[in-house]
Every structure is written in structure tokens, then in C-alpha cells.
Coordinates of C-alpha atoms in Angstrom, one line a residue:
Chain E
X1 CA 0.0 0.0 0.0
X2 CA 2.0 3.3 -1.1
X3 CA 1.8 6.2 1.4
X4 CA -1.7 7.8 1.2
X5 CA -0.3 11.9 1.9
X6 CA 2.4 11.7 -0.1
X7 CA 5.1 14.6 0.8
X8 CA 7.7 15.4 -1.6
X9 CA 11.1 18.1 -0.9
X10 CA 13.3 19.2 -3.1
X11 CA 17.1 17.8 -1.8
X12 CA 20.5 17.3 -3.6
X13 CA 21.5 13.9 -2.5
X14 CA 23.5 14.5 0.6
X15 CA 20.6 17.0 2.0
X16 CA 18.3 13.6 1.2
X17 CA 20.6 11.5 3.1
X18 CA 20.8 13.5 6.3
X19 CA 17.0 13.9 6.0
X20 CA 17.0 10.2 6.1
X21 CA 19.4 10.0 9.0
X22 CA 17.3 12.4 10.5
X23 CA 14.2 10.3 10.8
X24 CA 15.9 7.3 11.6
X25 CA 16.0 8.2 15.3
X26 CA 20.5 8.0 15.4
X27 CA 22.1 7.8 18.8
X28 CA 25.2 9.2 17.9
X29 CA 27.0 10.9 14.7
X30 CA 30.1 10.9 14.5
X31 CA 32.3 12.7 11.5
X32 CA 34.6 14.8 9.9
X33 CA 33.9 16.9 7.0
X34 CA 35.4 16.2 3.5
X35 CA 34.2 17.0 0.1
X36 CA 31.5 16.3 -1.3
X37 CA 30.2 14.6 2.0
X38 CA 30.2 17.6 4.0
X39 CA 26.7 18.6 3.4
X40 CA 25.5 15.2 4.8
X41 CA 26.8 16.2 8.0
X42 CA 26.9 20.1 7.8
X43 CA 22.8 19.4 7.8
X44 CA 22.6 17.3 10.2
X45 CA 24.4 19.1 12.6
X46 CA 21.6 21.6 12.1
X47 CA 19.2 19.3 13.1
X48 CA 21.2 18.6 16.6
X49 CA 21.5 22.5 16.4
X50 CA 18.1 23.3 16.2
X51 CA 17.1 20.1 18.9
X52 CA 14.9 18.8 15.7
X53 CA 17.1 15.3 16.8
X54 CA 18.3 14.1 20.4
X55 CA 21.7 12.7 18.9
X56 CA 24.8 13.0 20.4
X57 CA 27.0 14.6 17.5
X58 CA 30.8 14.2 18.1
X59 CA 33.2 16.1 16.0
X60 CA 36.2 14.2 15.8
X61 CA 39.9 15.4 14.7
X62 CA 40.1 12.8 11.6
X63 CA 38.0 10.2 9.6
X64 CA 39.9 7.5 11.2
X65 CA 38.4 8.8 14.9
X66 CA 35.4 9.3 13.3
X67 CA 34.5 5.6 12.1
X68 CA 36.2 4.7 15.8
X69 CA 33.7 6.8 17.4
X70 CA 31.3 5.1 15.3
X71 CA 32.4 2.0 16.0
X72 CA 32.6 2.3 19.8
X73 CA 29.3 4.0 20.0
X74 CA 27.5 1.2 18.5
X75 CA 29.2 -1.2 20.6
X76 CA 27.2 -0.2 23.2
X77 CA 24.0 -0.7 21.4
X78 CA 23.2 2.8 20.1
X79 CA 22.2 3.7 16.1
X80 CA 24.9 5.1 14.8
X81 CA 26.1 7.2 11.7
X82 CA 28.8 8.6 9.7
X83 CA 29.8 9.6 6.2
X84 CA 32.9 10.3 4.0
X85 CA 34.5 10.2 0.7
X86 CA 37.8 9.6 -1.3
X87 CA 40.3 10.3 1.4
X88 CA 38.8 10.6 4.5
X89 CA 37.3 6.7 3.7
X90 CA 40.9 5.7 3.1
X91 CA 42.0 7.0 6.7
X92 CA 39.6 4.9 7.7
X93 CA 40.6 1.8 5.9
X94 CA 42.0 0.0 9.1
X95 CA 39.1 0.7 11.3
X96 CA 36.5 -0.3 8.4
X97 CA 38.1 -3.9 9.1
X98 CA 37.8 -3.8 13.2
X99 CA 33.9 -2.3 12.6
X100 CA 32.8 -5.3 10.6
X101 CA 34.6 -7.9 12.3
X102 CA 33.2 -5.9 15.6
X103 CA 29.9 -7.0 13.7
X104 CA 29.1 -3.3 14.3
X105 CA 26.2 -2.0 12.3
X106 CA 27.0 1.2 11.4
X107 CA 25.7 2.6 8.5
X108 CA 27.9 4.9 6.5
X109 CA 27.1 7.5 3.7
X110 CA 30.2 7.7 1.0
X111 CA 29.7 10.6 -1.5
X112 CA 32.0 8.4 -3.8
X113 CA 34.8 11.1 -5.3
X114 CA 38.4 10.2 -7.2
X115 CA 41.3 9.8 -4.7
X116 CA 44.4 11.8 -5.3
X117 CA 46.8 11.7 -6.8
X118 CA 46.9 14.3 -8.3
X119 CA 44.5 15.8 -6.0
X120 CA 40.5 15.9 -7.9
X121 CA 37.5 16.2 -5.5
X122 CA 35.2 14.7 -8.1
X123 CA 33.2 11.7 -8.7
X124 CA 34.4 8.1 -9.2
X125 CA 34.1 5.4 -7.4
X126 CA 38.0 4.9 -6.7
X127 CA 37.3 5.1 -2.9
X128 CA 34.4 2.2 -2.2
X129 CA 35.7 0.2 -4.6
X130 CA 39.4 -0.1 -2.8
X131 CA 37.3 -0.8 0.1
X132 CA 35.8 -3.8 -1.3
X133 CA 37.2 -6.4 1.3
X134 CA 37.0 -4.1 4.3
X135 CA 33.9 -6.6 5.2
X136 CA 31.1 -4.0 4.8
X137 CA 28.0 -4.3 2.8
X138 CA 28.0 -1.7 0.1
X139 CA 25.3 -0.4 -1.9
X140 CA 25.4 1.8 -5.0
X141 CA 22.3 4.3 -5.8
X142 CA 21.1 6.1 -8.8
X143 CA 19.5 8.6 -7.4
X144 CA 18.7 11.1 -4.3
X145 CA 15.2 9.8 -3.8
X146 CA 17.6 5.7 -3.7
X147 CA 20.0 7.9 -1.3
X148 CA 17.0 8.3 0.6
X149 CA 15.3 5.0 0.8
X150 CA 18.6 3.1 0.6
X151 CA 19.6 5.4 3.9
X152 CA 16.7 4.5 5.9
X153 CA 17.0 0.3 4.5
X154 CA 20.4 0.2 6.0
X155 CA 19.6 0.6 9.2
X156 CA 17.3 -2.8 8.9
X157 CA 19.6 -4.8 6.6
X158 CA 22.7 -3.6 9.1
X159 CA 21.1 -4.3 12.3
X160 CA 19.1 -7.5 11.3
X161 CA 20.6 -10.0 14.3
X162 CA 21.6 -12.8 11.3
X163 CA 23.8 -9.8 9.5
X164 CA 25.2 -7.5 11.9
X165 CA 27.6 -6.2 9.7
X166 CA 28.1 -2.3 8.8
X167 CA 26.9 -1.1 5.4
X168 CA 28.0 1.8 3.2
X169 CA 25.9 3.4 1.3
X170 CA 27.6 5.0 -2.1
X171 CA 25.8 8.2 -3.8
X172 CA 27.7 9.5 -6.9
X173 CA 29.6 12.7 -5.9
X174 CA 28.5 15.8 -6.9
X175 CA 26.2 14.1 -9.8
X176 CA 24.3 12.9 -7.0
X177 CA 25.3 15.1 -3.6
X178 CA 25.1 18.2 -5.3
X179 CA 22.5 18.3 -7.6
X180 CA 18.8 19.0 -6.1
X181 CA 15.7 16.8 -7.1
X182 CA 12.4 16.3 -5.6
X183 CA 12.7 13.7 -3.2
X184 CA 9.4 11.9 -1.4
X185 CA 9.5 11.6 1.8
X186 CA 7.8 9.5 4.4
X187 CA 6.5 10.5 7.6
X188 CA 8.6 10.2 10.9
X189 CA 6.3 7.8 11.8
X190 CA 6.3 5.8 9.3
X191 CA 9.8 5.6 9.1
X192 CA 10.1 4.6 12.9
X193 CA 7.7 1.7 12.5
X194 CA 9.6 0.3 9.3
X195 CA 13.3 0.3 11.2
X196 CA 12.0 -0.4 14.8
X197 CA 14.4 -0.6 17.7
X198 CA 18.1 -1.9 17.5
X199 CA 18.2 -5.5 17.4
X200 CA 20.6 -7.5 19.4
X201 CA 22.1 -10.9 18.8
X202 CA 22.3 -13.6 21.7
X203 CA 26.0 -13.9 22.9
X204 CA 27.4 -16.1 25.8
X205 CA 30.0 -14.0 28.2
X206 CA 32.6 -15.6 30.6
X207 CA 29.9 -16.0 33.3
X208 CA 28.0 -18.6 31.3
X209 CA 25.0 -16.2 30.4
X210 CA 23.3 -15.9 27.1
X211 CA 22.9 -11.9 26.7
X212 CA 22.5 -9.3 24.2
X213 CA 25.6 -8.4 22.1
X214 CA 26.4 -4.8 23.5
X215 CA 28.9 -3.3 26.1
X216 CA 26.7 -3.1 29.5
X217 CA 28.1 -2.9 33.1
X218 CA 24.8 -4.9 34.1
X219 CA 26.1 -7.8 31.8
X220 CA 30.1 -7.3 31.7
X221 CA 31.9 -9.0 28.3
X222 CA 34.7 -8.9 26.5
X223 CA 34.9 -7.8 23.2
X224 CA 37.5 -6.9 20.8
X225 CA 40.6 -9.6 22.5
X226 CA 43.0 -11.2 20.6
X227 CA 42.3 -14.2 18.3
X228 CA 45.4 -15.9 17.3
X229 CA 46.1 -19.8 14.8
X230 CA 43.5 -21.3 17.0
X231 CA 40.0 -19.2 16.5
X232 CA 40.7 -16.2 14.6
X233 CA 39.6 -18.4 11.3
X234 CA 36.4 -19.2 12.6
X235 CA 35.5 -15.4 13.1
X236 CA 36.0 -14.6 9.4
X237 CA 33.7 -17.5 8.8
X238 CA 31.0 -16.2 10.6
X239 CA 31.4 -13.1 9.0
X240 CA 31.1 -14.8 5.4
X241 CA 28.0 -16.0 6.8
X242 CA 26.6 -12.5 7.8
X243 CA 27.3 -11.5 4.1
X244 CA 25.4 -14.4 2.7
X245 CA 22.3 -13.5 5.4
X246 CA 22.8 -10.1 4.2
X247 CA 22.3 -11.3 0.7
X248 CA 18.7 -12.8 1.4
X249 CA 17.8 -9.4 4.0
X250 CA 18.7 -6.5 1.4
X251 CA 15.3 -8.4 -1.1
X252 CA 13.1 -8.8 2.0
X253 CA 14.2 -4.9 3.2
X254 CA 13.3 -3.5 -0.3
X255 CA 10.1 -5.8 -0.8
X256 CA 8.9 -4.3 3.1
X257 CA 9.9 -1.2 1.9
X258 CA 8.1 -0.9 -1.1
X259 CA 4.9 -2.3 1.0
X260 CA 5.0 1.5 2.9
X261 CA 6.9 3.5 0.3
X262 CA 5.6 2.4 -3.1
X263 CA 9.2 2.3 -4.0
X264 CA 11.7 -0.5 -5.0
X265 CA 14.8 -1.3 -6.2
X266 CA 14.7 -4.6 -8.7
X267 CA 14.9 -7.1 -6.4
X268 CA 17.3 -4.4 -4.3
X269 CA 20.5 -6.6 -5.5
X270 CA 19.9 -5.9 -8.9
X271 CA 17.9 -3.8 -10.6
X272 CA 16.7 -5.1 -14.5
X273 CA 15.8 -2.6 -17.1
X274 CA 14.0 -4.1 -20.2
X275 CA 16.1 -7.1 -19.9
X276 CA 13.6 -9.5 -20.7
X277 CA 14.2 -10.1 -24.1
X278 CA 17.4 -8.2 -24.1
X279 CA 20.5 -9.0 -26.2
X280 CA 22.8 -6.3 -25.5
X281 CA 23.3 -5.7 -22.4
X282 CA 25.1 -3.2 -20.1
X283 CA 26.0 -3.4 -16.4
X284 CA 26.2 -0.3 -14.3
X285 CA 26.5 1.2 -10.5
X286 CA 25.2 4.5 -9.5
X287 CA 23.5 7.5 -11.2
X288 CA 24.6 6.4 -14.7
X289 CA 22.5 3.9 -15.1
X290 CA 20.1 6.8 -15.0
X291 CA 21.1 8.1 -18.8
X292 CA 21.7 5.0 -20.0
X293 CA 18.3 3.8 -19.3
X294 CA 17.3 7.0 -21.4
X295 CA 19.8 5.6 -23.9
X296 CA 17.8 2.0 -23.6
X297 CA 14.6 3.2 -24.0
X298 CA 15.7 4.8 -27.5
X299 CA 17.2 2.4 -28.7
X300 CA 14.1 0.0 -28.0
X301 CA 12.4 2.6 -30.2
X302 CA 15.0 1.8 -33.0
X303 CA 13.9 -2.0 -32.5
X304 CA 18.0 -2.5 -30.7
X305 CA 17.2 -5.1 -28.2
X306 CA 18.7 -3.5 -25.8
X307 CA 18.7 -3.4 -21.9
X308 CA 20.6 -2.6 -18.7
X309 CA 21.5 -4.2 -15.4
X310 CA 22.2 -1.8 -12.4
X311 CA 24.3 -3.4 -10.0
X312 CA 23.1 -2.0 -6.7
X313 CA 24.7 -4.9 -4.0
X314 CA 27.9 -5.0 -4.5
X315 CA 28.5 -6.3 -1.6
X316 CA 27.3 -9.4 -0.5
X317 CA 27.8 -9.8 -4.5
X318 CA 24.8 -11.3 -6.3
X319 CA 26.0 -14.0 -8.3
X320 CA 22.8 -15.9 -9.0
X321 CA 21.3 -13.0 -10.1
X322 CA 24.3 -11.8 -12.6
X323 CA 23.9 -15.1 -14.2
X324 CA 20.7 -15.6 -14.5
X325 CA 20.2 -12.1 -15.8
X326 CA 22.9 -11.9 -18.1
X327 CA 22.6 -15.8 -19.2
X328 CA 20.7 -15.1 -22.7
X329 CA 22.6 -12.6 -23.5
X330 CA 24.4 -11.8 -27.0
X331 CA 26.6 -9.5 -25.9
X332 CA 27.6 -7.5 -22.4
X333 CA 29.5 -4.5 -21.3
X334 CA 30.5 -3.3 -17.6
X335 CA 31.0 -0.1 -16.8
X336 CA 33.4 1.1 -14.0
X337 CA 34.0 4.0 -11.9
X338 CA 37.4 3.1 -11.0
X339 CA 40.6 1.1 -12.0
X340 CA 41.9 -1.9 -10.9
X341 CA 45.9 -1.2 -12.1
X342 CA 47.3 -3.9 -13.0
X343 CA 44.4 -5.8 -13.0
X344 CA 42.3 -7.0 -16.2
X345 CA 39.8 -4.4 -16.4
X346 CA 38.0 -2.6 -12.9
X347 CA 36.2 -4.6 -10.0
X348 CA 32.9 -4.5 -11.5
X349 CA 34.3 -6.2 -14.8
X350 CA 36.2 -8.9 -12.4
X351 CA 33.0 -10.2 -10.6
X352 CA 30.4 -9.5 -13.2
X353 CA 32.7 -11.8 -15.6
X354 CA 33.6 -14.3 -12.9
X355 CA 30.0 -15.0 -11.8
X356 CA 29.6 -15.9 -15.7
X357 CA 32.0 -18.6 -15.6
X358 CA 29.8 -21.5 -14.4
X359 CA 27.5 -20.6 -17.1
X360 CA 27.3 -23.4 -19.6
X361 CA 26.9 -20.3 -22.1
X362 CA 29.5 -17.4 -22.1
X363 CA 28.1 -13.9 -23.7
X364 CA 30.9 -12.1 -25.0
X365 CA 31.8 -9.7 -22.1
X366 CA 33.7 -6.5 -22.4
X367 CA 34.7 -3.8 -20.0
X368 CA 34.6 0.2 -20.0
X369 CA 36.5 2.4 -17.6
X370 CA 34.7 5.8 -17.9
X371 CA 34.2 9.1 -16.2
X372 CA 36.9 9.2 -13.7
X373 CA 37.8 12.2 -11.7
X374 CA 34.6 13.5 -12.5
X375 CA 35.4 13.5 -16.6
X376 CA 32.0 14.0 -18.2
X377 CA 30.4 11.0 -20.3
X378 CA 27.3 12.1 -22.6
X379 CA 24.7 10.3 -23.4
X380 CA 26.7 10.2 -27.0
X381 CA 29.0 8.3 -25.8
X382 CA 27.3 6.3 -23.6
X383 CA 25.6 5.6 -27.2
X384 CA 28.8 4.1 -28.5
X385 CA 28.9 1.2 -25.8
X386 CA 25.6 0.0 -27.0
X387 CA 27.1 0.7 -30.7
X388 CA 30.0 -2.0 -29.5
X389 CA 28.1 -4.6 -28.2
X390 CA 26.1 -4.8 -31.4
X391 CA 29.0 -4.9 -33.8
X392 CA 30.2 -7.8 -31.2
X393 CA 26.6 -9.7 -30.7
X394 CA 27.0 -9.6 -34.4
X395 CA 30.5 -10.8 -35.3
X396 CA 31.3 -12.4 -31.8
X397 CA 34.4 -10.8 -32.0
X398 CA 35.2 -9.1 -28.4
X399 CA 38.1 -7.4 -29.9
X400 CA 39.6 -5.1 -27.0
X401 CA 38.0 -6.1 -24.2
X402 CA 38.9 -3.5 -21.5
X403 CA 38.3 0.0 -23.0
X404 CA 38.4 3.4 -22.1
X405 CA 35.1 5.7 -22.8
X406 CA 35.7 9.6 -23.0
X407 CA 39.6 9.2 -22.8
X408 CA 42.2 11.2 -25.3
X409 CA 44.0 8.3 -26.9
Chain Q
X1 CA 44.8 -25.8 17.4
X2 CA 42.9 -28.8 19.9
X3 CA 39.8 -31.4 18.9
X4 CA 38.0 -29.3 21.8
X5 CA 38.4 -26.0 20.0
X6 CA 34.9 -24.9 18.7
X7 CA 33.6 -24.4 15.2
X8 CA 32.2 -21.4 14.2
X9 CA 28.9 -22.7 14.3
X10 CA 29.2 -23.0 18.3
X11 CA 31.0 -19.4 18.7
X12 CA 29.8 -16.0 19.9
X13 CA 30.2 -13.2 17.0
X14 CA 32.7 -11.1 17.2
X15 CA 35.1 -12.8 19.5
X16 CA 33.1 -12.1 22.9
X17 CA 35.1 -14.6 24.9
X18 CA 33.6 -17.3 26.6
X19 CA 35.7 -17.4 29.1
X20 CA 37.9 -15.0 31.7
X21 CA 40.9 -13.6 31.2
X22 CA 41.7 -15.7 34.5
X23 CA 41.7 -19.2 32.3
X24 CA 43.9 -17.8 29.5
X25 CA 47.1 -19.1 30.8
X26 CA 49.3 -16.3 29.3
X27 CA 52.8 -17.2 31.0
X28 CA 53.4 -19.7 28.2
X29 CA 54.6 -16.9 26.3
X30 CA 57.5 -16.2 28.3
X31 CA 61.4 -17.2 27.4
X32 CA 63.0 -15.9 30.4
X33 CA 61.7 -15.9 34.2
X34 CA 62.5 -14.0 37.2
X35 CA 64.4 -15.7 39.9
X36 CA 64.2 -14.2 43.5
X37 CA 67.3 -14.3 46.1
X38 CA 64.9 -14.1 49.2
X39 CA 68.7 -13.6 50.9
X40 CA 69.0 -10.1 49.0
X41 CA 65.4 -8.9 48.6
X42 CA 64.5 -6.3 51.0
X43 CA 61.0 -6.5 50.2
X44 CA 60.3 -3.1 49.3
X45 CA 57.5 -4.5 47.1
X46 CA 58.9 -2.5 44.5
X47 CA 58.3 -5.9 41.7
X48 CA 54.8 -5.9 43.1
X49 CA 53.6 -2.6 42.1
X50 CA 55.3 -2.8 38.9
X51 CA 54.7 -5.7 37.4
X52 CA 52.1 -5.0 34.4
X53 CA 50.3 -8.4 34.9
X54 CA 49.5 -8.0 38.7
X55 CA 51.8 -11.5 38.6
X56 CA 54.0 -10.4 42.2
X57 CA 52.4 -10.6 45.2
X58 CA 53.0 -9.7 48.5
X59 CA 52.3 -12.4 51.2
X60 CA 51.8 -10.6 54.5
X61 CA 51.8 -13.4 56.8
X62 CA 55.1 -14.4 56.0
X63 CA 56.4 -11.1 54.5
X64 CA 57.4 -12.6 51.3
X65 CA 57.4 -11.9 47.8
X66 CA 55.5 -14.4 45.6
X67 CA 55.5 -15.3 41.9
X68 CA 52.7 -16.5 39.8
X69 CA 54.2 -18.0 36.7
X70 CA 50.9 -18.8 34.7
X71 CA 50.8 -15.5 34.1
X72 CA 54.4 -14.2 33.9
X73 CA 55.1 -13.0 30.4
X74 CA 59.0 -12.9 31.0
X75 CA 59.2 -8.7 30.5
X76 CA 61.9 -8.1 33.1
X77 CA 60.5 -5.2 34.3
X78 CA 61.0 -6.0 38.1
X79 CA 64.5 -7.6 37.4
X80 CA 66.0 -4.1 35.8
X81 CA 63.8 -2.4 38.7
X82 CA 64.8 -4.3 41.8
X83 CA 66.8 -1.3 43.8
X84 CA 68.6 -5.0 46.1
X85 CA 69.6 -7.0 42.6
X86 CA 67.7 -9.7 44.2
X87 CA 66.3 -10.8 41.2
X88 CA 67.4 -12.3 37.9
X89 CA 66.6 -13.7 34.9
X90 CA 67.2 -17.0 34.0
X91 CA 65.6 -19.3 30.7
X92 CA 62.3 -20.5 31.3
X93 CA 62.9 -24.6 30.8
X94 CA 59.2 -25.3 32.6
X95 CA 56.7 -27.0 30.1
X96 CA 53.9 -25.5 28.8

């Protein structure tokens, strides 16, 4: 049932994500301001400012205390928040590792932007994607009214007792944190009822009792102690296992969330645009997939079968879905926001092509770096990937397969 | 790693130990241990407040200074500190 007074605001992305935050009822925020995040928490601090929110909003001296604050803070059971970009995330590199192996569920807003050097403040997605194995659930959105939503799912896919793993939420920067769209919004309440109270999981402390998983005098633990040969293993394990919970939680969150929102996102793994019937095929993250489904939908009036798979999990990665969705087709490109140097192609084009293997049926599969440190990408040239694929569908010819889009050669 | 080590099935998340620090017996770790001349300590408890493991005690019945070796670590820190020489270190040859 979609939201009978239906109230929409006009927001760039970062003002829709503190909005978001905002309503989620957060314990404690904890950050330090970096381009193009800073709005994210500039506005919230005006909530805490104006007493609109009862968090407690700690201004640390670096990104690394900042996720630490975060990190301890939800330790203790409290909702907590932060956000940061290119390389304030990579200060916090380390403690991204001790947060998810804390099983802390903090949720984290990453206005994704280029890392230095030399030094560009604009968007790519150079900084989650060298986070990749830093254990934390990351989603990718296309859009402020998905920075919104996604914002307000992560607390439920985070927090749900079988994940308890942190979550980062990417928004493209400046693309998607500076530019203003009208957003719907649900009501306080609403929003309240969807995300509930913090769940805890059951853990057994030294004194042989079975009690919530959070730092309490009442109920005195140990957390955080060395795990050497003989056990540190088995943690990683269950942390696998969270990501694999996580998996099945992010398509129940977004189903729920349609229920009170009229809103969803594919099945929230992936989202398939006119894919049905589709033989060329490209995959995407983030707000691009917004032109190039502009780019589909012309070319479907051209009578191209063409169609496009947003990748918005990249973590837990969706491999049934990759190759279910991309099993018939003729040919497919990946697009990504960052490089992998070195490497054959960018992380996107790694997983999207190794979830294929085990296919008895291999579409040709070919790879585009594009638009890094901001560089534009017009819909022209997003025109001459789907140009590509049907030259390849036609010949079966991948020729180069890792390309560069909107680069002097 | 032991057959009565847990799988990760059986664990808490996040390393929440199960047991005390009490039962960890960390004095394994140690190479050498302190050795006390009871002739030429003046028991100035000086080892006992020093000690970063809480390992020396004072035992005021009989005045003495006693050592708890399961959780000696070997540091050497009330060795160089003793102000009577009184103790040394010497290789740790006990098992375990």
C-alpha cells in the first residue's frame, strides 16, 4: 500500500541522506567533513543545532576517529552514523576492518569522489571500490530519492541480528550530492515503525550467560581480544556467513519497503531494465544507469534489443542473479567507476565476468573504464557502448576487451 | 589448534570470549623468568607494584614476595627495577 499523503522536498542527495538520518532516530553521529560529503553532515548538525534530533553529534579530529567513534558507539548498542568520501574513507581503511569484524552496524554515507593523486575532489568510485574487502555491505544508488530509501533500509539490513555487519551506502559525488531533485519523503512515523528498535544478537560472556551483544556494566563481556592460529579463522567465517544473510535481507528490506513506500529497487540486488528479451546488455553502478536507461529506451524505439543491469549490491555480491540475468545474452559490457591497475579491467568487470564462468553459455563480455575524476560521459557516448556490443553480438568478436570511454587516446 | 576447539557454528560473534581472562594461561609466552634471592630482597615491594600483569604478590603473613608464573610473560620489568639486585633472569625450561 504506497503512502496515502504523499510529501515530496526538493534535496540534492547529501541533504536527502541527512534527512534520512534524521528520521531514523540515530544515537550518535560521528564525522569529519570532507568533500562532497560535508553537506551530509553540515545538515545534520543543524538538526542537533536546532534540537529537531536528540543525537549525540561528536566532532572528531580525523576520519579515522570518526569511524572509531562510530564503531565504539555502537558497541554499546546505540544507532549510529557517519559519512565520507575519497580520502577521508581511506583514513579509515584500518578501522572499516575492526567495525565489521566488531559485527558493528553502522551505516555509512560515501559521497564516492576520485582519490588523489593528483589531487581531484570529483566523482568516481575509486574510494568504495578499494574498500571492497573491508567486510562492509555496500550499496550503489542512482539517485537522491535511492540515497533516501537506501539510507533508511540500511539501518534494517545492518542491524538485522543474522547480519550484523556495517553497510556503506555510495551516492555518486557531486552528480548525485550536489544536484537538487524532488525527493518523497515518508512521515517520521512511518519511518520509525519500518526500522524499529536496534536488534541485538544472543552472545554467551565468561559468566555462562546468554545476553545481548552490547557493552553493558549490568552484563560485563569482552569484546575486541585477541584471536590468534586457534579461533581467529572461525570469526572470518561467521562473517562470510553474515554477508550471505545479508544477501537474502537486502530483497526482503526493499520488498517491506516498497509495502510503505511504493518504492523499490529490482529485487534491491539488482535492478533489470528491459532485460527480458534483451540481447545487449550493459552493467552499471550508480546514477549512470540513469542516462543510460534513457539511452535503452531509444534504442528499443530503434527496435535495438537492448537493456541494462544496475548493480546496486555489490557487496554481498549477487552472483545468481548476474547469471541468471545476463545468461541469454548476446553481448555484455560493464562499466566502471574506477581502475583496478594492474588488473584486467576494474572490479565490476572482475565479478560481473567471474559470476559468468559457471554458465554453460558465455556472452561475450567486455569492459569500460569511464568518467573518472569527474570526466563527463554524454549520453553520445554512452551511445557508442551499445554501438560495440552490437557490432560484437553480431561478429562475436570481443576485440579489446577492457576500454576506455571519453579518454584522449 | 585442539579437537575441543569450537567451530564457528558454536562461537559468539565477534570474539566475545567465553571465558575469563583468568583461564587464558598467558605465562606460556615467556622465554625468560625472574628468579628471586629471598637472601637479597628487601622487600620493598617494588616488583609488586610494577609488574604490568599483577603476577608479584605480597604475602603478609610471612612477609614474602611471591610469583605466579601462569601469568608471567617474562618482560623483566622488576628484574631491571629491583633497587637490592635480588632478582634475575634466567631461561624459562618449565613446560607448557
Amino acid at each position: 500500500m504506497a503512502q496515502q499523503n504523499k510529501k515530496t522536498l526538493a534535496f540534492n542527495g547529501d541533504e536527502a541522506v541527512a534527512f534520512a538520518v534524521k528520521q531514523c532516530n540515530v544515537d550518535v553521529v560521528a564525522a569529519y567533513p570532507i568533500t562532497p560529503q560535508t553537506i551530509i553532515v553540515e545538515r545534520f548538525s543543524e538538526y542537533v543545532a536546532n534540537g529537531e534530533v536528540q543525537t549525540q553529534f561528536v566532532c572528531t579530529e580525523s576520519e579515522h576517529s570518526a569511524i572509531t567513534a562510530s564503531l565504539s558507539a555502537s558497541t554499546t548498542g546505540a544507532r549510529t552514523f557517519t559519512a565520507s568520501a575519497s580520502a577521508g574513507l581511506a583514513l579509515m581503511h584500518e578501522m572499516l576492518f575492526v567495525t565489521s569484524g566488531s559485527r558493528a552496524p553502522v551505516v555509512m554515507a560515501i559521497a564516492n569522489r576520485a582519490l588523489s593523486a593528483p589531487l581531484n575532489i570529483h566523482g568516481d568510485h575509486s574510494d568504495s571500490m578499494a574498500q571492497r574487502d573491508s567486510g562492509w555491505i555496500q550499496l550503489y544508488v542512482e539517485n537522491a530519492q535511492e540515497a533516501y530509501d537506501s539510507i533508511i533500509q540500511a539501518y534494517k539490513i545492518a542491524e538485522s541480528c543474522d547480519v550484523s555487519l556495517p553497510i556503506m551506502v555510495g551516492l555518486d559525488g557531486f552528480t548525485l550530492s550536489h544536484s537538487l531533485e524532488n525527493v518523497d519523503i515518508l512521515s517520521d512515523e512511518a519511518v520509525t515503525d519500518f526500522i524499529g528498535e536496534r536488534q541485538l544478537p544472543q552472545v554467551l560472556t565468561h559468566e555462562g550467560k546468554s545476553v545481548p551483544f552490547k557493552l553493558d556494566p549490568k552484563n560485563p563481556m569482552t569484546m575486541g581480544p585477541v584471536a590468534f592460529q586457534n579461533y581467529y579463522f572461525e570469526f572470518k567465517r561467521q562473517q562470510e556467513e553474515g554477508m550471505k544473510n545479508a544477501l537474502k535481507r537486502i530483497q526482503e528490506v526493499n520488498s517491506e519497503f516498497a509495502k510503505i513506500s511504493g518504492r523499490c529497487y529490482g529485487n534491491g540486488l539488482i535492478d533489470k531494465y528491459k532485460l527480458e528479451d534483451a540481447e545487449v546488455i550493459v552493467v552499471c553502478a550508480g546514477s549512470t544507469s540513469g542516462t543510460l536507461k534513457v539511452i535503452v529506451d531509444e534504442l528499443r524505439a530503434c527496435g535495438v534489443k537492448a537493456g541494462l543491469l544496475r548493480l546496486r549490491t555489490f557487496r554481498p555480491l549477487p552472483v545468481e542473479d548476474l547469471k541468471n540475468a545476463l545468461k541469454n545474452a548476446k553481448a555484455v559490457a560493464v562499466m566502471d567507476k574506477s581502475m583496478s591497475f594492474g588488473g584486467f579491467g576494474g572490479a565490476i568487470f572482475h565479478e560481473v565476468r567471474h559470476s559468468l564462468y559457471d554458465s554453460p553459455v558465455h556472452p561475450p563480455i567486455i569492459n569500460y573504464i569511464y568518467g573518472l575524476g569527474g570526466r563527463d560521459y554524454s549520453p553520445s557516448e554512452l551511445r557508442i557502448v551499445f554501438d560495440d556490443l552490437a557490432e560484437i553480438a553480431k561478429t562475436g568478436d570481443t576485440g579489446k576487451q577492457v576500454r576506455y570511454l571519453g579518454l584522449r587516446e | 589448534m585442539s579437537s575441543k576447539d569450537k567451530t564457528w557454528k558454536e562461537i559468539s560473534i565477534a570474539g566475545v570470549c567465553p571465558k575469563s581472562s583468568e583461564s587464558f594461561k598467558t605465562g606460556d609466552w615467556k622465554t625468560y623468568m625472574p628468579i628471586l634471592d629471598t637472601e637479597k630482597c628487601i622487600v620493598c615491594l617494588t616488583c609488586v607494584m610494577l609488574c604490568p600483569d599483577g603476577t608479584i604478590n605480597w604475602i603478609p603473613d610471612t612477609n614474602k614476595i611471591s610469583f605466579d608464573y601462569t601469568f608471567c610473560k617474562g618482560c623483566g620489568i622488576c628484574a631491571n627495577e629491583c633497587p637490592a639486585k635480588a632478582l634475575t633472569m634466567k631461561i624459562d625450561n618449565t613446560e607448557g
